[in-house]
Coordinates of C-alpha atoms in Angstrom, one line a residue:
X1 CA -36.4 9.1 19.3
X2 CA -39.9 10.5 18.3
X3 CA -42.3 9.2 16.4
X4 CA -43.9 10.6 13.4
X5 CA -46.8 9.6 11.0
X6 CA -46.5 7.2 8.0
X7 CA -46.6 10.3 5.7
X8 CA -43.6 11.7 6.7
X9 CA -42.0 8.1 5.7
X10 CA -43.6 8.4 1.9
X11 CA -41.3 11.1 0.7
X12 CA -38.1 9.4 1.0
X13 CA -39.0 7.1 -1.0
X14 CA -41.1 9.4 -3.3
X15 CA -37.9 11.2 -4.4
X16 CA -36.2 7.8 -5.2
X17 CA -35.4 7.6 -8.8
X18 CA -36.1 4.4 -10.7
X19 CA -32.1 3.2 -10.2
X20 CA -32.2 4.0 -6.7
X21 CA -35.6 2.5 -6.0
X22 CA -34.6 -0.9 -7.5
X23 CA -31.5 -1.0 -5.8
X24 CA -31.7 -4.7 -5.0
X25 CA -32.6 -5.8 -8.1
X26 CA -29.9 -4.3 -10.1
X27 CA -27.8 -5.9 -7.5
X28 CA -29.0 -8.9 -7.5
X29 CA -28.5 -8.9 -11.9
X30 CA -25.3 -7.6 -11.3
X31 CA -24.2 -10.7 -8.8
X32 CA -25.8 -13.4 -11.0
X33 CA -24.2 -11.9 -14.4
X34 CA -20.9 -11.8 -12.9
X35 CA -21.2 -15.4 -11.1
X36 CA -22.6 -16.6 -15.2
X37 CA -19.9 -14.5 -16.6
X38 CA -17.3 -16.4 -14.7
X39 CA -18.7 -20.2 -15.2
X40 CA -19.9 -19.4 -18.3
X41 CA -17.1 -17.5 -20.2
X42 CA -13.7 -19.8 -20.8
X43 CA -10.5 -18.2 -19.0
X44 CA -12.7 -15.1 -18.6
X45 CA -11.5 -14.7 -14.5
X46 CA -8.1 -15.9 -15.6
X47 CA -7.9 -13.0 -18.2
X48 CA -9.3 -10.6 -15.3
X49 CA -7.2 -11.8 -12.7
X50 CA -3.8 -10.9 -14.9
X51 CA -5.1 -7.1 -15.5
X52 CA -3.5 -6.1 -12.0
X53 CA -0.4 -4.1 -11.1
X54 CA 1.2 -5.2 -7.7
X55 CA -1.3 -7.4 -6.7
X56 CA -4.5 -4.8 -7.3
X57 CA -7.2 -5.7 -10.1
X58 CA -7.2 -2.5 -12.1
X59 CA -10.8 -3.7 -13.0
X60 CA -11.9 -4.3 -9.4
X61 CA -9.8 -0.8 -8.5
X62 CA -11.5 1.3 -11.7
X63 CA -15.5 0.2 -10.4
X64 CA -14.2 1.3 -7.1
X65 CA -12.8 4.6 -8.0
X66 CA -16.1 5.3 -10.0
X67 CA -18.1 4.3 -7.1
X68 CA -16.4 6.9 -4.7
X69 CA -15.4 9.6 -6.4
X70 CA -19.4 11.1 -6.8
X71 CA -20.2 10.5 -3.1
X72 CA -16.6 12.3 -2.2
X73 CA -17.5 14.7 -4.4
X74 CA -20.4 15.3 -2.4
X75 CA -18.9 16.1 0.9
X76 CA -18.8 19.7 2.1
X77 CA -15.0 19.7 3.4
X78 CA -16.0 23.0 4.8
X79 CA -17.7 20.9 7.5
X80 CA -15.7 18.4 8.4
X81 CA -14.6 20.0 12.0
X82 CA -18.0 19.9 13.0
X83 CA -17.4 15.8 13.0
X84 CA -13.9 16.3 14.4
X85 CA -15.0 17.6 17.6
X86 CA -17.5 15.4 18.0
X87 CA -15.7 12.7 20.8
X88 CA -18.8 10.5 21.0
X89 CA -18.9 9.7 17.1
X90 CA -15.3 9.3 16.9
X91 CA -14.6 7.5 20.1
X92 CA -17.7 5.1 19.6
X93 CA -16.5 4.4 16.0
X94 CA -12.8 3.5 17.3
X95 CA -14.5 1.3 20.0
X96 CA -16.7 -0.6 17.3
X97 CA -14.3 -1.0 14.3
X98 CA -11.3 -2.1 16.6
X99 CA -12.1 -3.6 19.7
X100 CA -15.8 -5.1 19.3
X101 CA -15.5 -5.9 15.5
X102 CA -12.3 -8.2 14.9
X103 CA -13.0 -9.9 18.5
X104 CA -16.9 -10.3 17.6
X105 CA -15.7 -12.1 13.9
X106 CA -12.6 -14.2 15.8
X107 CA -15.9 -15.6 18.7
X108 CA -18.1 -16.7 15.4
X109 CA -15.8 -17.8 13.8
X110 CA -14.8 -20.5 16.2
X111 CA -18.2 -20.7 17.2
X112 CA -19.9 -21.6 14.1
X113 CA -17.0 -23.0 12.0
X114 CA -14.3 -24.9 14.9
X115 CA -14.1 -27.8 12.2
X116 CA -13.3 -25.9 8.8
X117 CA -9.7 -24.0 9.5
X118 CA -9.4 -22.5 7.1
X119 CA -12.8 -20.7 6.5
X120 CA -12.0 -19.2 10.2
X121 CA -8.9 -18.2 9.4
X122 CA -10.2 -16.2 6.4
X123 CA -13.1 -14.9 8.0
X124 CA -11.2 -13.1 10.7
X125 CA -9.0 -12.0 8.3
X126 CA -12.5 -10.1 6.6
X127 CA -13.3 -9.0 10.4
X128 CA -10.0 -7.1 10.7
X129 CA -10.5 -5.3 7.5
X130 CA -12.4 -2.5 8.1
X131 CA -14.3 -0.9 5.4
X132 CA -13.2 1.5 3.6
X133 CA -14.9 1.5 0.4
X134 CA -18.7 0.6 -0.2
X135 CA -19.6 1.7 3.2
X136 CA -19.0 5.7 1.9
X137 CA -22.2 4.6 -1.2
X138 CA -24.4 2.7 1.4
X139 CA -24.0 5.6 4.2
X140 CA -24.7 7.5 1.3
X141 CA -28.2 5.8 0.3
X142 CA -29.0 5.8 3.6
X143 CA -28.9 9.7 4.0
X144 CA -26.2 9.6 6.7
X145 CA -23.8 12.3 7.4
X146 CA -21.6 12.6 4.7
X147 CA -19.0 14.4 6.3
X148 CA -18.8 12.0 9.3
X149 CA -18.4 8.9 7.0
X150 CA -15.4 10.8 5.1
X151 CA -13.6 11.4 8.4
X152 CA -14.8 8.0 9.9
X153 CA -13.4 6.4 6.9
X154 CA -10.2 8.3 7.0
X155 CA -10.0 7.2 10.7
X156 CA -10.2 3.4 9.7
X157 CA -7.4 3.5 7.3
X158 CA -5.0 5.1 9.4
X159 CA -5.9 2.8 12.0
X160 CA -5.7 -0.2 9.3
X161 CA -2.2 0.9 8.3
X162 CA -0.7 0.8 11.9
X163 CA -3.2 -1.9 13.6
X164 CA -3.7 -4.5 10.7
X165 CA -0.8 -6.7 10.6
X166 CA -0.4 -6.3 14.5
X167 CA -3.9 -7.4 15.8
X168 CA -3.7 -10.4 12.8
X169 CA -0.8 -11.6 14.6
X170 CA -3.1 -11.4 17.8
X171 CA -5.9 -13.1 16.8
X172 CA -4.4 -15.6 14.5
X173 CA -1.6 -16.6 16.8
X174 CA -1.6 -14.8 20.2
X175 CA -5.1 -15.7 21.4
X176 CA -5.5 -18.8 20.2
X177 CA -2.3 -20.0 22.1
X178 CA -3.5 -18.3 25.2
X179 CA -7.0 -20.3 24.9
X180 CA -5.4 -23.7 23.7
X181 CA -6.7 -23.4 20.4
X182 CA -5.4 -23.8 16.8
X183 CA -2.9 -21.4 15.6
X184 CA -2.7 -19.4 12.0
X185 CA -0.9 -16.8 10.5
X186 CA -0.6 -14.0 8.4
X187 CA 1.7 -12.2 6.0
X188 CA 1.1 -8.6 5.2
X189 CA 3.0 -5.2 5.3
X190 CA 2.5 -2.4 6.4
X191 CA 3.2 -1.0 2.9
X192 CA 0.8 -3.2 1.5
X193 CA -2.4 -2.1 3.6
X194 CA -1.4 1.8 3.1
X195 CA -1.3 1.1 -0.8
X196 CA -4.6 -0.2 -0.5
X197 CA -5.4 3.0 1.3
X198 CA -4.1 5.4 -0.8
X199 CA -5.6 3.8 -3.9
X200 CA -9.1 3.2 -2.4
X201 CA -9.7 6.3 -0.6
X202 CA -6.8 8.4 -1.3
X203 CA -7.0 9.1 -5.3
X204 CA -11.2 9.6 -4.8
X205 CA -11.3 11.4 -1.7
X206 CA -8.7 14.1 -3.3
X207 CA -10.5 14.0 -6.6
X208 CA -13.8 14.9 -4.4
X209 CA -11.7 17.7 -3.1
X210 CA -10.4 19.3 -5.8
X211 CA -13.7 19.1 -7.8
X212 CA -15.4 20.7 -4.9
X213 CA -12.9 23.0 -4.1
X214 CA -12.4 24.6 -8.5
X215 CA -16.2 24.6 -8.5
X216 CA -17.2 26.3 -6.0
X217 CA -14.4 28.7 -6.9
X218 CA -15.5 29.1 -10.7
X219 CA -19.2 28.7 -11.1
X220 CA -20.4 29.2 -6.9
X221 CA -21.6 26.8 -4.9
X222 CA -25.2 26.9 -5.7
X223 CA -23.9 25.7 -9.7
X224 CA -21.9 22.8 -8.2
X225 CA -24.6 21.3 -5.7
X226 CA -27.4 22.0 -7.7
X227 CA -26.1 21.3 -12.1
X228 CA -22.6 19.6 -11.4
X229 CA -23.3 16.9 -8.5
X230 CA -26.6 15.8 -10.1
X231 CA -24.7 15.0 -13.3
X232 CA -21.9 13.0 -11.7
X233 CA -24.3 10.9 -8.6
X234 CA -25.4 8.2 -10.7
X235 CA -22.2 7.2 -11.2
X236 CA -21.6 6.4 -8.4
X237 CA -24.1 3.3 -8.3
X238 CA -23.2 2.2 -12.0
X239 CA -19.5 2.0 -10.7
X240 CA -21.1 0.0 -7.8
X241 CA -23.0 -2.6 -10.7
X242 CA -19.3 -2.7 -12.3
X243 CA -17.3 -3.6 -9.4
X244 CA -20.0 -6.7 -8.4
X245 CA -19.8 -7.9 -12.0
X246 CA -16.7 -7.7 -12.2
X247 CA -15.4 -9.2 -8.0
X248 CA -18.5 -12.3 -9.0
X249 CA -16.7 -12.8 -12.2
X250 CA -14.0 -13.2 -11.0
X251 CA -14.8 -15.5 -8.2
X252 CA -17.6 -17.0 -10.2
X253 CA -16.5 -20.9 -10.4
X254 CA -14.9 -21.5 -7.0
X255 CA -18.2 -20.0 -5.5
X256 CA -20.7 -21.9 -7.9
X257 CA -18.7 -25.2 -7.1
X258 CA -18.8 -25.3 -3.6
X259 CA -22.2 -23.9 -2.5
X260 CA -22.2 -26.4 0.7
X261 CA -19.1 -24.3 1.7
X262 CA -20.4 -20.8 0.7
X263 CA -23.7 -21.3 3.3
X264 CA -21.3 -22.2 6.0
X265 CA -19.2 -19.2 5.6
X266 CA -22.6 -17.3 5.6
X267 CA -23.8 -18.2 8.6
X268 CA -21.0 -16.3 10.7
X269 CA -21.1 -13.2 8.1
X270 CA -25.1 -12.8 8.7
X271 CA -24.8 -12.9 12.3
X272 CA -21.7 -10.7 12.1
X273 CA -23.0 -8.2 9.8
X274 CA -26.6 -8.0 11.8
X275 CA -25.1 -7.7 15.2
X276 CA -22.1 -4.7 14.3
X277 CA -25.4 -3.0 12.1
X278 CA -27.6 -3.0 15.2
X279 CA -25.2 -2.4 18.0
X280 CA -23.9 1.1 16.4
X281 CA -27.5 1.6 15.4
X282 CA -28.3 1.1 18.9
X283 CA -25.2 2.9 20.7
X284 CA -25.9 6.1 18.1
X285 CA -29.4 6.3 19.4
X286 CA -28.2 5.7 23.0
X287 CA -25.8 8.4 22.7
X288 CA -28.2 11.2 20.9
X289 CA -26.5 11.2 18.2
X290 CA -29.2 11.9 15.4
X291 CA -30.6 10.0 12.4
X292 CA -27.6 10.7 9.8
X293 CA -24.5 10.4 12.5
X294 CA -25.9 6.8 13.8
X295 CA -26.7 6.0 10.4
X296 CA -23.1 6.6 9.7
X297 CA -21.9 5.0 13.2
X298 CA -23.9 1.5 12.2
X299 CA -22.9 1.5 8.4
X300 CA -19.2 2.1 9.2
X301 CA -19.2 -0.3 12.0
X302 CA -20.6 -3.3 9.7
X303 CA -18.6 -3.0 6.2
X304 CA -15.3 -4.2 5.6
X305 CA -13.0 -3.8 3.1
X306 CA -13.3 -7.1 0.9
X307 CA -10.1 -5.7 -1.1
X308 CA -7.6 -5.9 1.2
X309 CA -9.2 -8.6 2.7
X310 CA -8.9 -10.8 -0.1
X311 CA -5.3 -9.8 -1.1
X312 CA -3.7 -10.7 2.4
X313 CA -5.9 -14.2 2.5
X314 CA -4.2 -14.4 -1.6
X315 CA -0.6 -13.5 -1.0
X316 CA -0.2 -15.9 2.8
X317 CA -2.5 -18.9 1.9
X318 CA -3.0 -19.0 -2.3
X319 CA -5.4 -17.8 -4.5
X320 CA -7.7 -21.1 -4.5
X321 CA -7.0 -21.5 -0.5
X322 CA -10.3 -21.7 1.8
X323 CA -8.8 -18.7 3.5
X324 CA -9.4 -17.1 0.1
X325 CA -12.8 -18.6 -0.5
X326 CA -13.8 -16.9 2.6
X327 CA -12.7 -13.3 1.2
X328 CA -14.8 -13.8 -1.7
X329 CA -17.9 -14.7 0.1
X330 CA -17.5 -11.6 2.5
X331 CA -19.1 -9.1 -0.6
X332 CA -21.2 -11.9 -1.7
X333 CA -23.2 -11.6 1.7
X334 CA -22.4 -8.3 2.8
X335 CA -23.6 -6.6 -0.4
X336 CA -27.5 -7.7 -0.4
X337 CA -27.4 -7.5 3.6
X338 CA -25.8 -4.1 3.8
X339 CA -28.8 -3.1 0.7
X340 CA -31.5 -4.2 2.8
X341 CA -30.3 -2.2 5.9
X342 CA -30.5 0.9 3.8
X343 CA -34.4 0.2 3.5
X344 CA -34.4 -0.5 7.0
X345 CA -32.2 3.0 7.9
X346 CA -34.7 4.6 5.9
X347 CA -37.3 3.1 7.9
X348 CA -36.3 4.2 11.2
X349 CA -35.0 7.5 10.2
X350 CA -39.0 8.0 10.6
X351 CA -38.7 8.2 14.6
X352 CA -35.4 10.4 14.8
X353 CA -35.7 14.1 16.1
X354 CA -32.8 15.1 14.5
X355 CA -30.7 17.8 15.8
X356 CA -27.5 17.4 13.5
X357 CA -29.4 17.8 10.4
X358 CA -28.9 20.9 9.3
X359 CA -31.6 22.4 7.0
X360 CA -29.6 24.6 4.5
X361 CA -27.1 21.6 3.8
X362 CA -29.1 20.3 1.1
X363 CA -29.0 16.4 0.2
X364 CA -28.3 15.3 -3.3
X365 CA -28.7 11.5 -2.4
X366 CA -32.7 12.7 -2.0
X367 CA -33.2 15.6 -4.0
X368 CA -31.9 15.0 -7.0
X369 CA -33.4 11.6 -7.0

């Protein structure tokens, strides 16, 4: 890494617009509206809660879709074998989501919490969800290789459809027996992770195709990345406001009534969420990997997929269980931590040389801001 002068920092900001630049703020309105929202308004998460089909929140599933389909739309699949031959990215990414991260939450989570059950039970339940959602709009914010987080992301989900319900058994059951510790379990199907899949990334990822793919065929690709994609990006973040409003709403009462509970769920998430962000920051730049492909490598590492994550700890333990309590907090932590690592990303992209940064591929997530 090289350094560079504080000028060279000012631009990325510079071509912020005023949505982007107050990112935390909006978020932060967005949380405490949807936390009000749900203590304030009678039956208002009851009413939510029922708008679901097969145990999915269309609500939750709509601010989702919304959020993703801009930043898919973004991608140049044109590229995407450029990420696929890179063993590094793909084997370091692997090595972080499936080894280091559920065994890193299962460690804090008997560290930090040995006397509340429960709360441990649903917090390594969040650590073997890996993220398939939000982490495509923060990599995005963060100016890290689209591409990379596309096929990164794609990775995770197949590996969450075959590895999910098998390394829950492991770390619920297995280990703990091995170590003489309380055992747990957990009550999923393979079925019901690759629904999650196909509804999460599946329906935005081929919408992000196809709009790619018929615009670039009509009006050239100049039209689409320089009059369609500007149209469609904020989008993206007003379908990140949704889902918050709507995921706090939700969950607003059983949070707001136990706050003694929510800060000790927090503890393990902060530590967890600093320590995957900074390891694949600091394996990414150990491996020469660039600004945008370690930004990727650190953002995909530390998200999780507080969907599925929530719906497993719902259907085995109950909708008011601590196991499900512990889902809930998992976005109300990772959301404004994961924002503020975007500032930071931003920060350091200062003292990258970076040789996978291509200067024809133009970036909508700065230029059009």
């Amino acid at each position: 890494m090289g350094k560079t002068s504080a000028s060279s920092r000012q631009p990325v900001v510079d071509k912020m617009s005023t949505l982007d630049r107050f990112l935390p703020v909006w978020i932060g309105i967005a949380m405490a509206a949807g936390l009000l929202l749900g203590r304030w308004v009678q039956g208002l998460d009851t009413g939510l809660d029922k708008v679901q089909v097969d145990g999915i929140s269309l609500p939750i599933a709509l601010g989702l879709l919304v959020m993703m389909y801009p930043v898919l739309a973004k991608v140049r699949y044109d590229r995407l074998d450029t990420v696929t031959a890179d063993r590094k990215l793909l084997v370091s990414s692997l090595v972080l989501n499936w080894v280091l991260g559920p065994a890193l939450m299962f460690a804090l989570a008997w560290l930090l919490l040995p006397d509340l059950p429960e709360y441990r039970t649903g917090l390594i339940i969040v650590g073997l969800a890996r993220c398939i959602a939000m982490v495509i709009i923060w990599n995005d914010l963060a100016c890290g290789d689209r591409e990379a987080a596309a096929v990164l992301v794609a990775l995770n989900s197949l590996f969450q459809v075959v590895m999910f319900a098998a390394l829950g058994w492991f770390y619920l059951s297995v280990l703990p027996g091995w170590l003489g510790l309380e055992q747990a379990s957990i009550s999923t199907s393979p079925w019901q992770i690759a629904e999650s899949v196909l509804i999460f990334l599946g329906i935005p990822l081929a919408a992000g195709f196809l709009s790619r793919r018929w615009g670039e065929r009509a009006k050239g690709r100049q039209w689409y990345e320089s009059t369609f994609l500007p149209k469609v990006s904020p989008w993206a973040l007003y379908g990140l406001l949704f889902t918050i409003v709507v995921l706090f709403a939700l969950q607003g009462e059983q949070i707001a009534s136990r706050p003694a509970d929510v800060v000790r769920i927090a503890v393990p998430l902060l530590a967890y969420f600093a320590i995957m962000w900074g390891g694949g920051y600091l394996l990414g730049a150990a491996l020469g990997m660039g600004y945008q492909r370690t930004t990727t490598l650190a953002f995909t590492a530390a998200g999780n997929n507080f969907e599925l994550a929530i719906a497993v700890a719902i259907a085995t333990y109950g909708p008011l269980s601590g196991q499900a309590l512990a889902g809930v907090v998992g976005p109300l932590i990772e959301v404004p931590v994961l924002v503020a690592l975007v500032y930071v990303s931003l920060f350091l992209r200062t003292r990258f040389r970076d040789s996978t940064e291509s200067p024809d591929v133009p970036r909508e997530v700065e230029d059009a801001r």
